[in-house]
PDB file of C-alpha atoms in Angstrom:
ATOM      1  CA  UNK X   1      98.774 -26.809 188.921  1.00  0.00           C
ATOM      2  CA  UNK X   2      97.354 -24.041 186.473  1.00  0.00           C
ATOM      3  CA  UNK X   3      98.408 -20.777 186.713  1.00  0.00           C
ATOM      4  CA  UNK X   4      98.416 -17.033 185.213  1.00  0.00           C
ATOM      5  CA  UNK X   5     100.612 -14.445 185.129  1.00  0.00           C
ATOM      6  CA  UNK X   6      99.890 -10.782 184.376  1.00  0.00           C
ATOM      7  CA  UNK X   7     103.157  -9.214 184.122  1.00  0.00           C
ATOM      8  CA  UNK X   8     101.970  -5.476 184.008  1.00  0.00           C
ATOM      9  CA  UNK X   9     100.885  -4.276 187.328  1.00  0.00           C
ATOM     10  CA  UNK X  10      99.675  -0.864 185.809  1.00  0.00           C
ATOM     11  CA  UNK X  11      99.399   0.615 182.212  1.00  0.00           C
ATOM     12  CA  UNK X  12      98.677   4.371 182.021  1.00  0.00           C
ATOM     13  CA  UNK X  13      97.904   5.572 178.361  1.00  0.00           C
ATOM     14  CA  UNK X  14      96.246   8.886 177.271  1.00  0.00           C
ATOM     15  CA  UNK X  15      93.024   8.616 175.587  1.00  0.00           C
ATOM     16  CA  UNK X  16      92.929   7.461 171.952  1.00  0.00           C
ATOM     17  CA  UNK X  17      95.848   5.224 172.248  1.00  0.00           C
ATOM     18  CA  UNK X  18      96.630   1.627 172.514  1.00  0.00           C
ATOM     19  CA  UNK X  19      96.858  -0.727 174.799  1.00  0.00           C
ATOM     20  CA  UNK X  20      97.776  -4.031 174.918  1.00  0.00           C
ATOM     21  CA  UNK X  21      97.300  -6.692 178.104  1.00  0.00           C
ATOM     22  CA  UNK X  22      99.921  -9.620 178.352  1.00  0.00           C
ATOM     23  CA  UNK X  23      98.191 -12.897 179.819  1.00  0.00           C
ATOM     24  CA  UNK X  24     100.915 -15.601 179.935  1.00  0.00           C
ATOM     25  CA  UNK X  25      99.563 -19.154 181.597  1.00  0.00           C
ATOM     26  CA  UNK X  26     100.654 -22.368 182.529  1.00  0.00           C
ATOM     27  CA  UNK X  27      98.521 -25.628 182.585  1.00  0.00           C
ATOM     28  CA  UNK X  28      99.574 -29.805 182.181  1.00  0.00           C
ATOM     29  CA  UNK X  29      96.447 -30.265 180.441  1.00  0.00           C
ATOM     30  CA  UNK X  30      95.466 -30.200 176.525  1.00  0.00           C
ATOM     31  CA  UNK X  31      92.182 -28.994 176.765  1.00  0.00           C
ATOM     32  CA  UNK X  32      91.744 -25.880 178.531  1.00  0.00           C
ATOM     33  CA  UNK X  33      89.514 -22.152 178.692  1.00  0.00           C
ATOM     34  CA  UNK X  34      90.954 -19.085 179.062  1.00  0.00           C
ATOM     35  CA  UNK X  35      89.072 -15.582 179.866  1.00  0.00           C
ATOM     36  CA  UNK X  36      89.131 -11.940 180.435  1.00  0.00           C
ATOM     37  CA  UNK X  37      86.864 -10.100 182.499  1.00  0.00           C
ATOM     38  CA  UNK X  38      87.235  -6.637 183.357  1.00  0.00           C
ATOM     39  CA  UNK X  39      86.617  -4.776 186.898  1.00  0.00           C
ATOM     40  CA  UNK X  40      85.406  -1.186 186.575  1.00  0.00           C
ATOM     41  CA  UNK X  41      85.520   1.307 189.821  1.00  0.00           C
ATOM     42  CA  UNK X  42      82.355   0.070 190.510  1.00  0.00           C
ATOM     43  CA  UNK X  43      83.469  -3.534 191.644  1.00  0.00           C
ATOM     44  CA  UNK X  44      81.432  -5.779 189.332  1.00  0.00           C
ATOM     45  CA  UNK X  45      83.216  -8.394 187.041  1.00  0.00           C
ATOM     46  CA  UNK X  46      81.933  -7.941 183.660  1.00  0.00           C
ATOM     47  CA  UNK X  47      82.938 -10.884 181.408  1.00  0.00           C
ATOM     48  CA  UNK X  48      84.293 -10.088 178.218  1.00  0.00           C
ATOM     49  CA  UNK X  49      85.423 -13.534 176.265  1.00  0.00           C
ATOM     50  CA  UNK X  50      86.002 -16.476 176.529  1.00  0.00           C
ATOM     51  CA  UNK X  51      88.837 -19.029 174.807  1.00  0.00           C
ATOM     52  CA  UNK X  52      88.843 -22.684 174.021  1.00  0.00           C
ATOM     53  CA  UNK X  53      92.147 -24.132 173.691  1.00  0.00           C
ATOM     54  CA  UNK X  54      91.275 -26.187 170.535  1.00  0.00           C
ATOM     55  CA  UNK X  55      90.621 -23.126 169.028  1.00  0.00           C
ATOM     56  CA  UNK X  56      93.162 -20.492 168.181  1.00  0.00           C
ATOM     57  CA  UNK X  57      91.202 -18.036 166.451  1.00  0.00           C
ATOM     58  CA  UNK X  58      92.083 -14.531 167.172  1.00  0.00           C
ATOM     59  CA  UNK X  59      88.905 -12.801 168.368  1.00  0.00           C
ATOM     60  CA  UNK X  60      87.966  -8.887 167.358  1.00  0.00           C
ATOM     61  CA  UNK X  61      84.538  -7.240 169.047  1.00  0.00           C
ATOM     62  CA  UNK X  62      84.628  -3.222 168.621  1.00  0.00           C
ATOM     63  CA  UNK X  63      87.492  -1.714 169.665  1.00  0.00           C
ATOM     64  CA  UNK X  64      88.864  -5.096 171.561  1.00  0.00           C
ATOM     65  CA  UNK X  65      90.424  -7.727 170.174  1.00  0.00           C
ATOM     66  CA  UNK X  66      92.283 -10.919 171.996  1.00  0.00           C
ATOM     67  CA  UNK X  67      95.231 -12.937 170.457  1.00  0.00           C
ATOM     68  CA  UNK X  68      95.532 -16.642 171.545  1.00  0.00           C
ATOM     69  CA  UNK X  69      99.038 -18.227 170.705  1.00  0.00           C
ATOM     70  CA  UNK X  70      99.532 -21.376 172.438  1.00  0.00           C
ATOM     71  CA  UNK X  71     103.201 -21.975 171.258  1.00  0.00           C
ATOM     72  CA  UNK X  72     104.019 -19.181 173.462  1.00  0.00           C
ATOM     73  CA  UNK X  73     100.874 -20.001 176.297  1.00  0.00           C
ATOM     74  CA  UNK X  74      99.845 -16.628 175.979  1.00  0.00           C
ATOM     75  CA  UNK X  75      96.442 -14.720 175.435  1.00  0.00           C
ATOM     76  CA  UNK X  76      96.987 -11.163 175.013  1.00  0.00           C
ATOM     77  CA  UNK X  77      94.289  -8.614 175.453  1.00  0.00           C
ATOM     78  CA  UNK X  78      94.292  -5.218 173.641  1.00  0.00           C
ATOM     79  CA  UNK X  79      91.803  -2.402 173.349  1.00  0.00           C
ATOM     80  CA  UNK X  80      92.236   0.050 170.356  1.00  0.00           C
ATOM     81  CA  UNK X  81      91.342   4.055 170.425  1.00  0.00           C
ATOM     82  CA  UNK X  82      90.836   4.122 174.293  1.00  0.00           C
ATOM     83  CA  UNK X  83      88.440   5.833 175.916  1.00  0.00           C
ATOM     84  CA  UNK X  84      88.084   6.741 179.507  1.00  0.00           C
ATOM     85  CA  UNK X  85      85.481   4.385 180.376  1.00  0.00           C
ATOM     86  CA  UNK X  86      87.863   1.755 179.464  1.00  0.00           C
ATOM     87  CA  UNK X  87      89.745   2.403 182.957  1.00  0.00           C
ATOM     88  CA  UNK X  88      89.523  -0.688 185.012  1.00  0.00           C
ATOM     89  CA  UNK X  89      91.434  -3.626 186.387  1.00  0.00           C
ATOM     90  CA  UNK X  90      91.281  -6.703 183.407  1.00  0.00           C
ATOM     91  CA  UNK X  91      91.710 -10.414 184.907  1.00  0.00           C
ATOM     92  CA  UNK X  92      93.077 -12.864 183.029  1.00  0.00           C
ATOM     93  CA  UNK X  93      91.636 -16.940 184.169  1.00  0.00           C
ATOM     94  CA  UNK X  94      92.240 -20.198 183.238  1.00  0.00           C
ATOM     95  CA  UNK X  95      90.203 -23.267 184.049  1.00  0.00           C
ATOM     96  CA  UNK X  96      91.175 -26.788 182.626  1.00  0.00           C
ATOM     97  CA  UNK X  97      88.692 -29.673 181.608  1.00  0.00           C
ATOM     98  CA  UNK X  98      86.602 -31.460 183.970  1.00  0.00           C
ATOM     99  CA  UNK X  99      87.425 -28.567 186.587  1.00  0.00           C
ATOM    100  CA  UNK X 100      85.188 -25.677 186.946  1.00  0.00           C
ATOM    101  CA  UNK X 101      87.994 -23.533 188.889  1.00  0.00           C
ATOM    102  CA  UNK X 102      89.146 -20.520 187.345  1.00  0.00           C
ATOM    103  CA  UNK X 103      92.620 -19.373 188.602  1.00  0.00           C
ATOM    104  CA  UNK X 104      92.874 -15.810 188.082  1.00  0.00           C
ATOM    105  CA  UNK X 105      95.711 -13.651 187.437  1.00  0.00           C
ATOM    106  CA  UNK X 106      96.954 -10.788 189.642  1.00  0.00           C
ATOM    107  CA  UNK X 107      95.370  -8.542 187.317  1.00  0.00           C
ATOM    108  CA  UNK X 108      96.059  -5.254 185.135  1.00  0.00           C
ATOM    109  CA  UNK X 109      95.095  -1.626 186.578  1.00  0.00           C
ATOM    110  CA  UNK X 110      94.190   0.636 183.297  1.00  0.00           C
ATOM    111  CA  UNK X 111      94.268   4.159 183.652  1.00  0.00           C
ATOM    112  CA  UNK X 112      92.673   6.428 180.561  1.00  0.00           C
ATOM    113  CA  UNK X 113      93.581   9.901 180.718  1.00  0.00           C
ATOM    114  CA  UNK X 114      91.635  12.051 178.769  1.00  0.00           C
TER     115      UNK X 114
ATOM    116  CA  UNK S   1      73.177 -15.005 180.298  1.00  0.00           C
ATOM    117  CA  UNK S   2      72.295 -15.395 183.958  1.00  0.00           C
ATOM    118  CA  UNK S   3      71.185 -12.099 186.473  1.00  0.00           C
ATOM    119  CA  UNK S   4      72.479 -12.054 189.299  1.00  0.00           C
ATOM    120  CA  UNK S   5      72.264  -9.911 192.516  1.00  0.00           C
ATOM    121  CA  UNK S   6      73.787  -9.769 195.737  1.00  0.00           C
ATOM    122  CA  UNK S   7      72.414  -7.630 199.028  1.00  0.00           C
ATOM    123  CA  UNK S   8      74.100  -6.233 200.580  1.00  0.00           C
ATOM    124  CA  UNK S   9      75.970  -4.437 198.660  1.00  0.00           C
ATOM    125  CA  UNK S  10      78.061  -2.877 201.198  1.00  0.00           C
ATOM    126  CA  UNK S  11      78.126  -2.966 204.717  1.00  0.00           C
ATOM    127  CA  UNK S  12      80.762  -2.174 207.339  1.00  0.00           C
ATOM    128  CA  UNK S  13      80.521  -4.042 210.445  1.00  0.00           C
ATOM    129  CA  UNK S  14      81.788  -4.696 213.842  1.00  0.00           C
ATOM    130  CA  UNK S  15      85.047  -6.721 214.911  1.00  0.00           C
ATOM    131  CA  UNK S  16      83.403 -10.348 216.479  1.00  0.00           C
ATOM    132  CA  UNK S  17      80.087 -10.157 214.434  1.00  0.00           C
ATOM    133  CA  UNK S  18      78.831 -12.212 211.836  1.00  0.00           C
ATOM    134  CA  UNK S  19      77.284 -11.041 208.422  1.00  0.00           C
ATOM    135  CA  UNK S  20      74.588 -13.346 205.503  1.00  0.00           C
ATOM    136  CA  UNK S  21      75.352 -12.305 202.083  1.00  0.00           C
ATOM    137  CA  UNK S  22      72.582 -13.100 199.882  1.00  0.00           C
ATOM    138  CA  UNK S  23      72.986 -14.217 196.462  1.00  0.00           C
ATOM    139  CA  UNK S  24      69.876 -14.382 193.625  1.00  0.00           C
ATOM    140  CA  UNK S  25      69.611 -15.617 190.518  1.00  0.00           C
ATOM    141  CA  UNK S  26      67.163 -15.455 187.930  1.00  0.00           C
ATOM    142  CA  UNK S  27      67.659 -18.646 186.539  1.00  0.00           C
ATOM    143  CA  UNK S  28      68.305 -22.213 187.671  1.00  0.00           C
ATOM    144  CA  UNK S  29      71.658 -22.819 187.525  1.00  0.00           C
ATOM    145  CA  UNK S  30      73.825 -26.457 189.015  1.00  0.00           C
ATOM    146  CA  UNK S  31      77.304 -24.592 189.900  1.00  0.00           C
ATOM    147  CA  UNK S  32      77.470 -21.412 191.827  1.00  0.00           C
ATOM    148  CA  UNK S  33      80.343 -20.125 193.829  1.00  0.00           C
ATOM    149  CA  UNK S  34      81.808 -17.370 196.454  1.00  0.00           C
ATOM    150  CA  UNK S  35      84.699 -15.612 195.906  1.00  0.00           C
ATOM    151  CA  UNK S  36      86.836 -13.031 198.181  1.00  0.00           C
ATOM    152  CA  UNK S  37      88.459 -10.009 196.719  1.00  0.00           C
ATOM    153  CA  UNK S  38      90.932  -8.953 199.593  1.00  0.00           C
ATOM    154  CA  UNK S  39      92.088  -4.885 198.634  1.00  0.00           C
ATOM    155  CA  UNK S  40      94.032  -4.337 195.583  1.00  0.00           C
ATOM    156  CA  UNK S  41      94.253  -8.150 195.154  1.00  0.00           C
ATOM    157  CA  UNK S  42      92.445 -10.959 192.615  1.00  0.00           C
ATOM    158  CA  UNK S  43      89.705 -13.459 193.364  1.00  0.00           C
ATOM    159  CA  UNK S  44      90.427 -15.846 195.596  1.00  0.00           C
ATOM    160  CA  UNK S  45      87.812 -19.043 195.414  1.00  0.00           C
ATOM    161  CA  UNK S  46      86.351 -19.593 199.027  1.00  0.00           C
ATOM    162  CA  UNK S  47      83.896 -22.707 198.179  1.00  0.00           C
ATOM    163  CA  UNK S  48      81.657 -24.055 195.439  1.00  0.00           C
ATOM    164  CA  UNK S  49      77.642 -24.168 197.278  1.00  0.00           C
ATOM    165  CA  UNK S  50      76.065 -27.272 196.316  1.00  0.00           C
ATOM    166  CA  UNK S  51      72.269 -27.581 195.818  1.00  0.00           C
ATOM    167  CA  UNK S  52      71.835 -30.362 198.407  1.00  0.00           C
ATOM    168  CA  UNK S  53      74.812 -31.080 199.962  1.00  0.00           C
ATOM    169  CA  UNK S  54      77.851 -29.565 201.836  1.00  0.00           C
ATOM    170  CA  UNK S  55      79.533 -26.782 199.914  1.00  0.00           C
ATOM    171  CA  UNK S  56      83.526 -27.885 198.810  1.00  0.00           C
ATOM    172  CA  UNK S  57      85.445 -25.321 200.324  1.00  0.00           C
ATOM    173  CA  UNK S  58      89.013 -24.277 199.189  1.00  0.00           C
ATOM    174  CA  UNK S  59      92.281 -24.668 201.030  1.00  0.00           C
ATOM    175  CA  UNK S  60      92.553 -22.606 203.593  1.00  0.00           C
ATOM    176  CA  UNK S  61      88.691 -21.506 204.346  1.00  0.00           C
ATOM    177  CA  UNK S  62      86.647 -23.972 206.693  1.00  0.00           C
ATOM    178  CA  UNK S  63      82.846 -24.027 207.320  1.00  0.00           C
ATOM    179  CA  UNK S  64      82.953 -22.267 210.950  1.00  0.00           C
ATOM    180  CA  UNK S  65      83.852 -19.279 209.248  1.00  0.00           C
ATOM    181  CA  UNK S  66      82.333 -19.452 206.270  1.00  0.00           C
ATOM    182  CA  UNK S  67      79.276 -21.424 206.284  1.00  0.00           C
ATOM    183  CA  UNK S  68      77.326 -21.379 203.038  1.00  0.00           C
ATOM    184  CA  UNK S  69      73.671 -22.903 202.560  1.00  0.00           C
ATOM    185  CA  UNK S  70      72.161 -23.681 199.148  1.00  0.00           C
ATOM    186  CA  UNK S  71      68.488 -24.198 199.805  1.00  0.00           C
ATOM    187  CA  UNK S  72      67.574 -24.432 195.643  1.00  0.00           C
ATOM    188  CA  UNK S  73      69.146 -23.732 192.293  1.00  0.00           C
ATOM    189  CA  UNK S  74      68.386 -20.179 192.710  1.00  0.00           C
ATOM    190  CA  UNK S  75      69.791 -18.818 195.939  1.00  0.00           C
ATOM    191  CA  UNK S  76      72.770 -19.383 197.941  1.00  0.00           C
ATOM    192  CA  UNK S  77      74.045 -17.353 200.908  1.00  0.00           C
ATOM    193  CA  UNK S  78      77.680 -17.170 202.537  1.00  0.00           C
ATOM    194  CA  UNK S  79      77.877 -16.052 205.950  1.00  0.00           C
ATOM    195  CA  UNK S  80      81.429 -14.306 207.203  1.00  0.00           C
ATOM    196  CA  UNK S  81      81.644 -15.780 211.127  1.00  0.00           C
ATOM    197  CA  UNK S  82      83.300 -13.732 214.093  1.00  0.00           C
ATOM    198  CA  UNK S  83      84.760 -11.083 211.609  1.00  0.00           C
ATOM    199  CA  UNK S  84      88.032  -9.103 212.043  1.00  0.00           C
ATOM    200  CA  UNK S  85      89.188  -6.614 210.129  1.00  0.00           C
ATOM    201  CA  UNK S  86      91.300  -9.186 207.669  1.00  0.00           C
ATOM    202  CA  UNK S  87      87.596 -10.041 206.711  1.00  0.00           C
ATOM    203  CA  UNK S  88      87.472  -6.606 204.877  1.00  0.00           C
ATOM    204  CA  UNK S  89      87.068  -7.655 201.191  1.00  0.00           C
ATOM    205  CA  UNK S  90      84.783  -7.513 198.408  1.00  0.00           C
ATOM    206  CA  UNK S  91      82.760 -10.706 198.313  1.00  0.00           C
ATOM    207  CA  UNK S  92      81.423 -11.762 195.311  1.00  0.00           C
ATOM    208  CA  UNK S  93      78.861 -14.729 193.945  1.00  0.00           C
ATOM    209  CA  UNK S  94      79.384 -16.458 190.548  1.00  0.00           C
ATOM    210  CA  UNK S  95      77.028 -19.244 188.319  1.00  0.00           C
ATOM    211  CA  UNK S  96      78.349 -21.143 185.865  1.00  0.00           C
ATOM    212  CA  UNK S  97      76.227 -20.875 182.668  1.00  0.00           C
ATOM    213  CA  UNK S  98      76.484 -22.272 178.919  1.00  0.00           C
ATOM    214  CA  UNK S  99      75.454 -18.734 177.188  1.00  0.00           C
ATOM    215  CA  UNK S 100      75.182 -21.019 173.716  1.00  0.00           C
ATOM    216  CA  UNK S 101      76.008 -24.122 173.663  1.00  0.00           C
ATOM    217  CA  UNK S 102      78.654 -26.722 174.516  1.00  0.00           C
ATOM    218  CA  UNK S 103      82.352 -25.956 175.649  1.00  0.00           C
ATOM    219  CA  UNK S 104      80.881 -23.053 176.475  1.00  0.00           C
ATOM    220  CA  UNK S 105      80.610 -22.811 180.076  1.00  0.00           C
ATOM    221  CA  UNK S 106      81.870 -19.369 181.806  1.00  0.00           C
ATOM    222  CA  UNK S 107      81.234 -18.024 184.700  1.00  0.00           C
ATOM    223  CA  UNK S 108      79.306 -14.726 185.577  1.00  0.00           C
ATOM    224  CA  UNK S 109      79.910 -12.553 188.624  1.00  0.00           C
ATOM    225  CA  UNK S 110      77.211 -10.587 190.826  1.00  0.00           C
ATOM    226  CA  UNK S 111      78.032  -7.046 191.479  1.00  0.00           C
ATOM    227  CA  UNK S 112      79.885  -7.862 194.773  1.00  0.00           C
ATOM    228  CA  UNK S 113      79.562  -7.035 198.703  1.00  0.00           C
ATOM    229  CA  UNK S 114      81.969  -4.619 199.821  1.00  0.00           C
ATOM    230  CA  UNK S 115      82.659  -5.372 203.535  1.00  0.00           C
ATOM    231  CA  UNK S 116      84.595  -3.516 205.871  1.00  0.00           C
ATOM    232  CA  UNK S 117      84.917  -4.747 209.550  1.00  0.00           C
ATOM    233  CA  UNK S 118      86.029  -2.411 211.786  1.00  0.00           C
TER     234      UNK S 118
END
């Protein structure tokens, strides 16, 4: 069975810093898709990328970029220079080939200070 | 990539009553699915609603309490049965879409129905 693990229940960072987001999963199969989405207050699920596992390109879009490194299964989310409107909770999913399911992790709460 | 929209977007209900959440989409689209959000938790899949057939629901959610229809490739509605207040979640619809091209396929999320049973 697939499955993803978000270590970090909460990360709390003042504005202008780092952040990083550790996505570790597990999956029997070769060919898999990972994502992040992101959860604002507000309660929508905004997608932000998505992975193939047959390609291990790092990813950079503005101030986030994702790292993909499947000798240690992990897909690691960080946003650079943060900004208050980046608070939110940030799922990391999995879904394998020939299955549409996307198991989702327990989720990261980010809190921005300013 | 595909618009969606759910109504309603909130509502807070009774204990024993029953509430239709509507979801729209403004394209065709084969896959679309309902997901609970219980507080402070992930997404939880409930079922996958099936243009012309039965919806495929998860283990441990069942049709009497969740019956879903799927009357097109545009609309799909899940209905919460005899609620209690361990109904209270955020409910949300999803469509699977290929944004550009193969091995591309990702799902996109309405904005969510926030329930509350009291």
């Amino acid at each position: 069975a697939q499955k993803v693990t978000q270590a970090q229940t909460e990360i709390s960072v003042v504005e202008k810093e780092d952040v990083t987001l550790d996505c570790v999963y597990e999956t029997r199969d070769t060919t898999y898709y990972l994502f992040w989405y992101k959860q604002p207050p507000s309660g929508e699920l905004v997608f932000l990328i998505r992975r193939n596992s047959f390609d291990e390109q790092n990813e950079i879009s503005g101030r986030y970029s994702w790292n993909f490194q499947k000798s240690t299964s992990s897909f690691n989310f960080t946003i650079t220079a943060s900004q208050v409107v980046d608070s939110a909770v940030y799922f990391c999913a999995l879904s394998e080939a020939n299955d549409y399911k996307l198991s989702f992790g327990a989720g990261t709460t980010v809190t921005v200070r300013a | 990539s595909a618009v969606i929209s759910q109504k309603p977007s909130r509502d807070i209900c009774q204990r024993g009553t029953s509430l239709t959440i509507q979801c729209q989409v403004d394209s065709q689209v084969t896959m679309m699915f309902w997901y609970r959000q219980q507080p402070g938790q992930s997404l939880t899949l409930i079922a996958t609603a099936n243009q012309g057939s039965e919806a495929t629901y998860e283990s441990g959610f069942v049709i009497d309490k969740f019956p879903i229809s799927r009357p097109n490739l545009t609309f799909s509605t899940l209905t919460v049965s005899n609620m209690s207040p361990e109904d209270s979640s955020i409910y949300l619809c999803s469509v699977e879409d290929i944004p550009s091209g193969p091995y591309q396929e990702t799902q996109y999320f309405g904005p969510g129905t926030r329930l509350l049973v009291l």
